Amino acid sequence: MISLSEPVQIQQYVHEAKLQGKRIGFVPTMGALHEGHASLIRKCLEMTDICIVSIFVNPTQFGQNEDFSKYPRTHDVDVTFLRSLGVDVLFYPTVASMYGDGTPEILFSINTLDKILEGATRPSHFHGVVQILVKLFNVVMPDFAFFGQKDFQQLTIVKRMVKELLFPIEVITCPTMREADGLAMSSRNRYLNADERQQALFLYSSLISTQEYVKAGLSLSLIREKIVKSASAFPSIKLDYFSIRDSDRFDEIETPQNNTNAVALIAAWCGATRLIDNLYLNS
Ligand code: AMP
């Protein structure tokens, strides 16, 4: 595995690889890697000739009171993991090399998708996500980029960004990897103590119950009432949002029955840790 930290080094590497007709795959991550990341990487290795993984804890997607400084950084373990998977190139830029040292003049705005759900609680989050992905895509120039369904709203925004900004990149969606008991894998799960880890199952069990409620003909309003009520049985859980949306248009669906695009999205604090999850309801 080649490790590169300067954007220009990656650009040169990719330029030469493309001259040789290689298809470039890209998996952007913030490190603290787990089997969820590995599933994206395996898909990338399967579909492309060169698999490039980036590790960059992007400061601009963290809010002021969020966990940027304490976000897990496990570089050596991550490097060993990436090697074992057979990754071709690791890109691990510094903040200075991605952002320079001044206040940026060019910023991106998002019209609607940053105002709801994750965006309502984390107002600047998706601006930071788009800002770094535009840079990473310009550096890595991939043919394919791999994202997890776990971050459903992010995935939706990335697809829109690629389409509207005319990036010649195909976005590949990879299913959510879960622990044996259903908890969605996340770098933030390591913040949970044993009791919180148990209570974190509230998210996945709510989504599974939602599938049943939908089958039984319940509306979103009724389902939400039930989810809010059930949250009170988990002392460490504070529900942030629960919604059922159309996966394409992203508008809320009051009667999700028979809608194959219906996806339930949930976010909750478990102790001090904010977790998210989602599930298609009728597929
Ligand atoms: P992160 O390092 O959290 O920024 O995540 C990097 C990529 O891995 C994103 O595309 C995530 O959606 C994806 N990812 C994170 N957790 C999972 C998971 N449990 N299953 C599948 N993909 C995931």
Short mmCIF file of C-alpha atoms and ligand atoms in Angstrom, two decimals:
data_model
loop_
_atom_site.label_atom_id
_atom_site.label_comp_id
_atom_site.label_asym_id
_atom_site.label_seq_id
_atom_site.Cartn_x
_atom_site.Cartn_y
_atom_site.Cartn_z
CA MET A 1 0.00 0.00 0.00
CA ILE A 2 1.29 3.45 -0.92
CA SER A 3 0.68 6.22 1.64
CA LEU A 4 0.49 9.78 0.34
CA SER A 5 -0.34 12.94 2.25
CA GLU A 6 0.05 15.75 -0.29
CA PRO A 7 -2.87 16.44 -2.65
CA VAL A 8 -0.49 16.98 -5.58
CA GLN A 9 1.04 13.52 -5.04
CA ILE A 10 -2.35 11.85 -5.35
CA GLN A 11 -3.22 13.94 -8.41
CA GLN A 12 -0.01 12.83 -10.12
CA TYR A 13 -0.52 9.21 -9.12
CA VAL A 14 -4.09 9.15 -10.42
CA HIS A 15 -3.14 11.00 -13.62
CA GLU A 16 -0.57 8.32 -14.45
CA ALA A 17 -2.89 5.46 -13.49
CA LYS A 18 -5.60 6.85 -15.74
CA LEU A 19 -3.14 7.10 -18.65
CA GLN A 20 -2.70 3.34 -18.21
CA GLY A 21 -6.46 2.88 -18.45
CA LYS A 22 -7.01 2.05 -14.77
CA ARG A 23 -10.42 2.61 -13.16
CA ILE A 24 -10.07 4.54 -9.93
CA GLY A 25 -12.24 3.79 -6.88
CA PHE A 26 -12.40 6.04 -3.84
CA VAL A 27 -13.58 5.46 -0.27
CA PRO A 28 -13.52 8.65 1.84
CA THR A 29 -13.42 8.04 5.60
CA MET A 30 -12.59 9.75 8.88
CA GLY A 31 -10.63 6.74 10.13
CA ALA A 32 -11.29 4.71 13.30
CA LEU A 33 -12.08 2.03 10.77
CA HIS A 34 -14.48 -0.87 11.31
CA GLU A 35 -16.27 -3.54 9.25
CA GLY A 36 -18.64 -0.91 7.84
CA HIS A 37 -15.71 0.85 6.19
CA ALA A 38 -14.28 -2.54 5.18
CA SER A 39 -17.47 -3.40 3.28
CA LEU A 40 -17.10 -0.23 1.18
CA ILE A 41 -13.44 -1.02 0.56
CA ARG A 42 -14.18 -4.62 -0.48
CA LYS A 43 -16.80 -3.39 -2.94
CA CYS A 44 -14.31 -0.85 -4.28
CA LEU A 45 -11.61 -3.52 -4.71
CA GLU A 46 -14.11 -5.71 -6.54
CA MET A 47 -15.31 -3.00 -8.96
CA THR A 48 -12.19 -0.98 -9.74
CA ASP A 49 -8.49 -1.38 -10.60
CA ILE A 50 -7.13 0.96 -7.95
CA CYS A 51 -8.69 1.47 -4.54
CA ILE A 52 -7.84 4.77 -2.83
CA VAL A 53 -8.97 5.30 0.77
CA SER A 54 -8.71 8.67 2.46
CA ILE A 55 -8.52 9.22 6.20
CA PHE A 56 -9.25 12.80 7.16
CA VAL A 57 -11.10 14.02 10.23
CA ASN A 58 -12.65 17.02 8.54
CA PRO A 59 -12.91 19.94 10.97
CA THR A 60 -15.50 21.88 8.95
CA GLN A 61 -18.19 19.23 9.36
CA PHE A 62 -18.08 19.36 13.16
CA GLY A 63 -20.12 21.96 15.04
CA GLN A 64 -18.63 24.05 17.84
CA ASN A 65 -19.85 21.76 20.62
CA GLU A 66 -19.23 18.52 18.77
CA ASP A 67 -16.53 15.90 19.13
CA PHE A 68 -13.86 17.04 16.63
CA SER A 69 -11.02 17.08 19.14
CA LYS A 70 -12.00 13.81 20.79
CA TYR A 71 -13.00 11.99 17.58
CA PRO A 72 -11.07 8.66 17.68
CA ARG A 73 -7.80 8.78 15.77
CA THR A 74 -6.29 5.30 15.41
CA HIS A 75 -3.87 5.81 12.55
CA ASP A 76 -1.51 2.87 13.06
CA VAL A 77 -4.29 0.33 13.56
CA ASP A 78 -6.13 1.78 10.54
CA VAL A 79 -3.02 1.46 8.34
CA THR A 80 -2.60 -2.21 9.30
CA PHE A 81 -6.30 -2.82 8.62
CA LEU A 82 -6.14 -1.15 5.19
CA ARG A 83 -3.04 -3.18 4.29
CA SER A 84 -4.79 -6.41 5.28
CA LEU A 85 -7.72 -5.53 3.02
CA GLY A 86 -5.43 -4.97 0.03
CA VAL A 87 -6.00 -1.22 -0.42
CA ASP A 88 -3.70 0.29 -3.07
CA VAL A 89 -3.36 3.86 -1.82
CA LEU A 90 -3.98 5.63 1.48
CA PHE A 91 -4.45 9.39 1.29
CA TYR A 92 -4.12 11.11 4.68
CA PRO A 93 -3.86 14.86 4.16
CA THR A 94 -3.27 17.46 6.87
CA VAL A 95 -5.85 20.14 7.62
CA ALA A 96 -3.46 22.76 6.21
CA SER A 97 -3.03 20.91 2.92
CA MET A 98 -6.80 20.69 2.40
CA TYR A 99 -7.79 24.12 3.71
CA GLY A 100 -4.69 26.35 3.68
CA ASP A 101 -4.39 28.75 6.58
CA GLY A 102 -6.78 31.54 5.65
CA THR A 103 -10.54 31.97 5.78
CA PRO A 104 -11.98 30.36 2.65
CA GLU A 105 -13.54 32.66 0.07
CA ILE A 106 -15.40 29.92 -1.77
CA LEU A 107 -18.12 28.17 0.21
CA PHE A 108 -20.95 25.93 -0.88
CA SER A 109 -24.54 26.36 0.13
CA ILE A 110 -27.22 23.68 0.11
CA ASN A 111 -30.74 24.67 -0.72
CA THR A 112 -33.04 22.44 1.34
CA LEU A 113 -31.48 19.14 2.40
CA ASP A 114 -29.31 20.79 5.06
CA LYS A 115 -32.30 22.22 6.94
CA ILE A 116 -33.96 18.98 8.04
CA LEU A 117 -33.16 15.94 10.22
CA GLU A 118 -29.36 15.87 10.65
CA GLY A 119 -29.15 19.44 9.35
CA ALA A 120 -31.68 20.74 11.86
CA THR A 121 -29.53 19.53 14.76
CA ARG A 122 -26.17 20.04 13.05
CA PRO A 123 -26.69 23.23 11.01
CA SER A 124 -23.23 23.52 9.41
CA HIS A 125 -22.52 19.80 9.12
CA PHE A 126 -23.44 19.19 5.48
CA HIS A 127 -21.75 22.39 4.33
CA GLY A 128 -18.53 20.94 5.72
CA VAL A 129 -19.24 17.56 4.13
CA VAL A 130 -19.78 19.10 0.69
CA GLN A 131 -16.78 21.40 1.08
CA ILE A 132 -14.39 18.54 1.81
CA LEU A 133 -15.87 16.15 -0.75
CA VAL A 134 -15.51 18.68 -3.56
CA LYS A 135 -11.85 19.02 -2.61
CA LEU A 136 -11.30 15.27 -2.22
CA PHE A 137 -13.02 14.52 -5.53
CA ASN A 138 -10.85 17.13 -7.26
CA VAL A 139 -7.73 15.59 -5.77
CA VAL A 140 -8.56 11.91 -6.26
CA MET A 141 -10.58 12.27 -9.49
CA PRO A 142 -12.20 8.84 -9.00
CA ASP A 143 -14.41 7.03 -11.48
CA PHE A 144 -16.37 5.46 -8.62
CA ALA A 145 -16.93 6.70 -5.05
CA PHE A 146 -18.32 4.42 -2.34
CA PHE A 147 -20.63 5.59 0.44
CA GLY A 148 -22.59 3.80 3.16
CA GLN A 149 -26.36 3.80 3.44
CA LYS A 150 -25.76 4.24 7.18
CA ASP A 151 -25.40 8.00 6.57
CA PHE A 152 -28.53 8.20 4.45
CA GLN A 153 -28.95 11.97 4.29
CA GLN A 154 -25.26 12.44 3.53
CA LEU A 155 -25.58 9.88 0.73
CA THR A 156 -28.57 11.75 -0.69
CA ILE A 157 -26.67 15.05 -0.64
CA VAL A 158 -23.58 13.46 -2.21
CA LYS A 159 -25.66 12.05 -5.06
CA ARG A 160 -27.24 15.47 -5.65
CA MET A 161 -23.84 17.17 -5.47
CA VAL A 162 -22.32 14.80 -8.03
CA LYS A 163 -25.29 15.26 -10.35
CA GLU A 164 -25.63 19.03 -10.06
CA LEU A 165 -21.91 19.87 -10.08
CA LEU A 166 -21.41 17.44 -12.99
CA PHE A 167 -18.68 15.35 -11.40
CA PRO A 168 -17.85 12.44 -13.77
CA ILE A 169 -18.16 10.03 -10.83
CA GLU A 170 -20.51 7.14 -10.19
CA VAL A 171 -21.67 6.99 -6.58
CA ILE A 172 -22.00 3.43 -5.28
CA THR A 173 -24.26 2.85 -2.28
CA CYS A 174 -23.21 0.12 0.17
CA PRO A 175 -25.58 -1.44 2.73
CA THR A 176 -25.30 -0.70 6.45
CA MET A 177 -23.10 -3.17 8.35
CA ARG A 178 -24.40 -4.11 11.78
CA GLU A 179 -23.16 -5.79 14.93
CA ALA A 180 -24.68 -9.23 15.63
CA ASP A 181 -27.47 -7.65 17.70
CA GLY A 182 -28.35 -5.13 14.99
CA LEU A 183 -26.57 -1.97 16.17
CA ALA A 184 -25.24 -0.12 13.11
CA MET A 185 -21.44 -0.08 13.18
CA SER A 186 -20.02 3.37 13.81
CA SER A 187 -16.71 4.86 14.86
CA ARG A 188 -18.68 6.61 17.63
CA ASN A 189 -19.89 3.31 19.17
CA ARG A 190 -16.58 3.14 21.02
CA TYR A 191 -17.71 6.12 23.14
CA LEU A 192 -20.51 3.99 24.67
CA ASN A 193 -20.14 2.35 28.07
CA ALA A 194 -21.62 -1.14 28.58
CA ASP A 195 -25.01 0.12 29.70
CA GLU A 196 -25.27 2.69 26.90
CA ARG A 197 -24.19 0.05 24.39
CA GLN A 198 -27.18 -2.03 25.48
CA GLN A 199 -29.59 0.91 25.32
CA ALA A 200 -28.26 1.92 21.89
CA LEU A 201 -30.27 -1.02 20.52
CA PHE A 202 -33.26 1.31 20.85
CA LEU A 203 -32.44 2.75 17.40
CA TYR A 204 -32.43 -0.50 15.44
CA SER A 205 -35.32 -2.02 17.40
CA SER A 206 -37.39 1.11 16.66
CA LEU A 207 -36.70 0.68 12.95
CA ILE A 208 -37.66 -3.01 13.04
CA SER A 209 -40.85 -2.16 14.96
CA THR A 210 -41.58 0.51 12.36
CA GLN A 211 -41.50 -2.13 9.63
CA GLU A 212 -44.15 -4.05 11.58
CA TYR A 213 -46.24 -0.93 12.27
CA VAL A 214 -46.20 -0.06 8.58
CA LYS A 215 -47.31 -3.59 7.68
CA ALA A 216 -50.14 -3.20 10.18
CA GLY A 217 -51.27 -0.04 8.36
CA LEU A 218 -50.19 2.64 10.87
CA SER A 219 -49.47 6.21 9.78
CA LEU A 220 -46.21 8.07 10.42
CA SER A 221 -47.84 10.22 13.14
CA LEU A 222 -49.02 7.16 15.04
CA ILE A 223 -45.71 5.36 14.63
CA ARG A 224 -43.83 8.42 15.84
CA GLU A 225 -46.03 8.56 18.95
CA LYS A 226 -45.18 4.94 19.70
CA ILE A 227 -41.45 5.47 19.17
CA VAL A 228 -41.43 8.55 21.41
CA LYS A 229 -43.25 6.60 24.10
CA SER A 230 -40.95 3.59 23.86
CA ALA A 231 -37.87 5.86 24.18
CA SER A 232 -38.93 6.73 27.72
CA ALA A 233 -38.16 3.13 28.78
CA PHE A 234 -34.46 3.79 28.00
CA PRO A 235 -33.06 6.25 30.57
CA SER A 236 -29.86 6.97 28.58
CA ILE A 237 -31.73 7.62 25.31
CA LYS A 238 -32.86 11.06 24.14
CA LEU A 239 -34.64 10.85 20.82
CA ASP A 240 -33.60 13.61 18.40
CA TYR A 241 -35.80 12.80 15.40
CA PHE A 242 -37.78 10.01 13.82
CA SER A 243 -39.07 10.34 10.30
CA ILE A 244 -40.24 8.33 7.30
CA ARG A 245 -39.16 9.83 3.99
CA ASP A 246 -39.18 9.08 0.31
CA SER A 247 -35.60 8.07 -0.49
CA ASP A 248 -35.59 10.02 -3.78
CA ARG A 249 -37.54 13.20 -3.06
CA PHE A 250 -36.75 13.15 0.66
CA ASP A 251 -40.17 14.49 1.62
CA GLU A 252 -41.98 13.05 4.62
CA ILE A 253 -44.47 10.23 3.97
CA GLU A 254 -47.52 10.06 6.22
CA THR A 255 -48.79 6.75 4.80
CA PRO A 256 -45.75 4.66 3.93
CA GLN A 257 -47.65 1.47 3.03
CA ASN A 258 -46.61 0.00 -0.36
CA ASN A 259 -44.12 2.81 -1.03
CA THR A 260 -40.91 0.98 -1.97
CA ASN A 261 -38.93 4.20 -1.49
CA ALA A 262 -40.08 4.63 2.12
CA VAL A 263 -37.14 4.79 4.51
CA ALA A 264 -37.33 5.33 8.27
CA LEU A 265 -34.62 7.57 9.74
CA ILE A 266 -33.80 7.91 13.41
CA ALA A 267 -31.28 9.83 15.53
CA ALA A 268 -30.85 9.72 19.28
CA TRP A 269 -28.36 10.62 21.96
CA CYS A 270 -27.25 7.64 23.94
CA GLY A 271 -25.64 9.27 26.94
CA ALA A 272 -23.40 11.92 25.38
CA THR A 273 -23.06 10.05 22.07
CA ARG A 274 -25.27 10.88 19.11
CA LEU A 275 -26.18 7.87 16.96
CA ILE A 276 -28.11 7.59 13.69
CA ASP A 277 -29.64 4.72 11.75
CA ASN A 278 -32.14 4.08 8.97
CA LEU A 279 -34.01 1.23 7.27
CA TYR A 280 -36.03 0.75 4.09
CA LEU A 281 -39.52 -0.26 5.13
CA ASN A 282 -41.07 -2.11 2.23
CA SER A 283 -38.25 -3.76 0.35
P1 AMP B 1 -17.01 7.95 8.35
O1 AMP B 1 -15.62 7.45 8.57
O2 AMP B 1 -17.90 7.79 9.53
O3 AMP B 1 -17.05 9.33 7.74
O4 AMP B 1 -17.65 6.99 7.25
C1 AMP B 1 -17.04 6.79 6.01
C2 AMP B 1 -17.96 6.02 5.12
O5 AMP B 1 -18.26 4.75 5.72
C3 AMP B 1 -19.30 6.73 4.86
O6 AMP B 1 -19.68 6.55 3.50
C4 AMP B 1 -20.23 5.99 5.79
O7 AMP B 1 -21.57 6.00 5.37
C5 AMP B 1 -19.66 4.58 5.72
N1 AMP B 1 -20.09 3.81 6.89
C6 AMP B 1 -19.96 4.14 8.20
N2 AMP B 1 -20.52 3.21 8.99
C7 AMP B 1 -21.02 2.26 8.15
C8 AMP B 1 -21.74 1.03 8.35
N3 AMP B 1 -22.06 0.61 9.56
N4 AMP B 1 -22.09 0.32 7.25
C9 AMP B 1 -21.77 0.75 6.01
N5 AMP B 1 -21.11 1.90 5.76
C10 AMP B 1 -20.74 2.64 6.81
#
